[in-house]
Amino acid sequence: MTRMREFGTTVFAEMTRLAVETGSINLGQGFPDTDGPERMLERAVEAVRGGWNQYPPGPGLPELRRAVAEHRARWYGLEYDPETEVLVTVGATEAITAAILALCEPGDEVIVFEPYYDSYAAAIALAGAVRRPVTLRPDAGRFTFDPDELAAAAGPRTRAILVNSPHNPTGTVFTREELETIARICRDRDLIAITDEVYEHLTFDGVEHVPLATLPGMRERTVMISSAGKTFSVTGWKTGWVCAPAPLVGAVQTVKQFLTFTASAPWQLAVAYALREEMDWVAAQRAALEAKRDRLMAGLKSVGFEVFTPAGTYFIQTDIRPLGFADGHELALRLPELAGVVAIPTQVFYDDPSRGRHYLRFAFCKKDEVIDEAVRRLQRLA
Ligand SMILES: *Cc1c(COP(=O)(O)O)cnc(C)c1O
């Protein structure tokens, strides 16, 4: 149908298939190659064996809703009522799609920072809404936006702004000042903020993740979204959640109940346990990821890429021009044959691909020996 015509197979599926077919090292799709905390995995097994195998309540198991609310209070000082202000979803992806479908009328505009996570564009299209990109550009070694461009993007039809920080694929973690700029526009123009915070615990160099909902006047207009996949290295569990004022959560749940009705029960119990008991594991994982980031950054620099230091996420954004290449999509398709490695061409995450034509994204959430072997192979480009 017309609304979805521009969306084929996602680039992640395409590149992972290419990696499998060519036997390449997959630094494309961002999934870890090690498991999450052992006790959490045991909890999931116990839940399956213990009979937690029928439909849980639509909004999610009370156990997980309470654990999410406690986590928000403990980490950010944000109070959410687990009965009315927390909704469990099938990953952050469903939460984002349900939020956009629930809150946007056809023709409404949604501001997105580009490069954007690809499901945003599809969700906006499904709602019959219109995306208004604001481009993140390198400035002093990190990607950021021009406040004037953001202000100009907000017009009479703007309904919502989608904010992803820590940001995939650039690795930017918005500063308090940048978030203040976004918050001011939301308050002045009466916009809803939909925040994708799936990398909330994966920040580096002491950089702090600040949820937009903690800024003055923002809790009441923010749909705060996160999930277990990245925090606990279980991207296959697809267990996420929405925290927002009751009327907003109610609207999202109305849509969610007809997308999936509810999310799988065993994972919910295991994630509730992990949010309460495994945050030390997450701290150790964060430190390990920072070392992996440094390892892959050093390797990519030695090959000749221009490398942008990510302050968070699983990803390093690179500029391919110093190596004599111009088009990231062309290079990504040739990379298996040239070097036996797969990466993601960032240009597919822009409305106008020419704006991101020379970038390639590499994932570093992989075993050290995998990173080292990928770098060894990439030396063939130098
Ligand atoms: C991985 C990712 C998601 C998807 O999260 P799920 O919980 O697996 O649905 C959403 N947004 C961003 C930016 C991501 O990188």
Tab-separated table of C-alpha atoms in Angstrom, residues 39-40 43-44 60-71 74 88 228 232 237 239 241 264-279:
chain	number	residue	atom	x	y	z
A	39	ARG	CA	20.595	-15.497	37.180
A	40	MET	CA	18.291	-13.515	34.919
A	43	ARG	CA	14.657	-16.735	36.087
A	44	ALA	CA	13.267	-16.998	32.570
A	60	GLY	CA	2.073	-6.237	31.643
A	61	LEU	CA	2.749	-8.306	34.761
A	62	PRO	CA	2.374	-6.155	37.928
A	63	GLU	CA	5.794	-7.451	39.008
A	64	LEU	CA	7.520	-5.851	36.021
A	65	ARG	CA	5.455	-2.656	36.126
A	66	ARG	CA	6.478	-2.187	39.763
A	67	ALA	CA	10.135	-2.950	38.989
A	68	VAL	CA	10.117	-0.386	36.151
A	69	ALA	CA	8.553	2.266	38.401
A	70	GLU	CA	11.109	1.545	41.149
A	71	HIS	CA	13.944	1.741	38.617
A	74	ARG	CA	15.862	5.155	41.969
A	88	VAL	CA	4.876	-3.228	29.159
A	228	ALA	CA	15.637	-4.723	28.420
A	232	PHE	CA	20.762	-6.725	29.767
A	237	TRP	CA	13.632	-10.978	24.384
A	239	THR	CA	10.599	-6.701	26.374
A	241	TRP	CA	8.025	-0.368	28.500
A	264	SER	CA	5.472	-12.665	26.633
A	265	ALA	CA	5.214	-13.575	30.313
A	266	PRO	CA	8.468	-15.442	31.137
A	267	TRP	CA	10.719	-12.603	29.991
A	268	GLN	CA	8.712	-10.114	32.008
A	269	LEU	CA	9.406	-11.958	35.255
A	270	ALA	CA	13.094	-12.318	34.446
A	271	VAL	CA	13.454	-8.637	33.520
A	272	ALA	CA	11.629	-7.551	36.703
A	273	TYR	CA	14.239	-9.509	38.648
A	274	ALA	CA	17.115	-7.994	36.640
A	275	LEU	CA	15.960	-4.381	37.072
A	276	ARG	CA	16.051	-4.923	40.834
A	277	GLU	CA	19.077	-7.185	41.257
A	278	GLU	CA	21.399	-7.013	38.268
A	279	MET	CA	22.345	-3.347	37.938
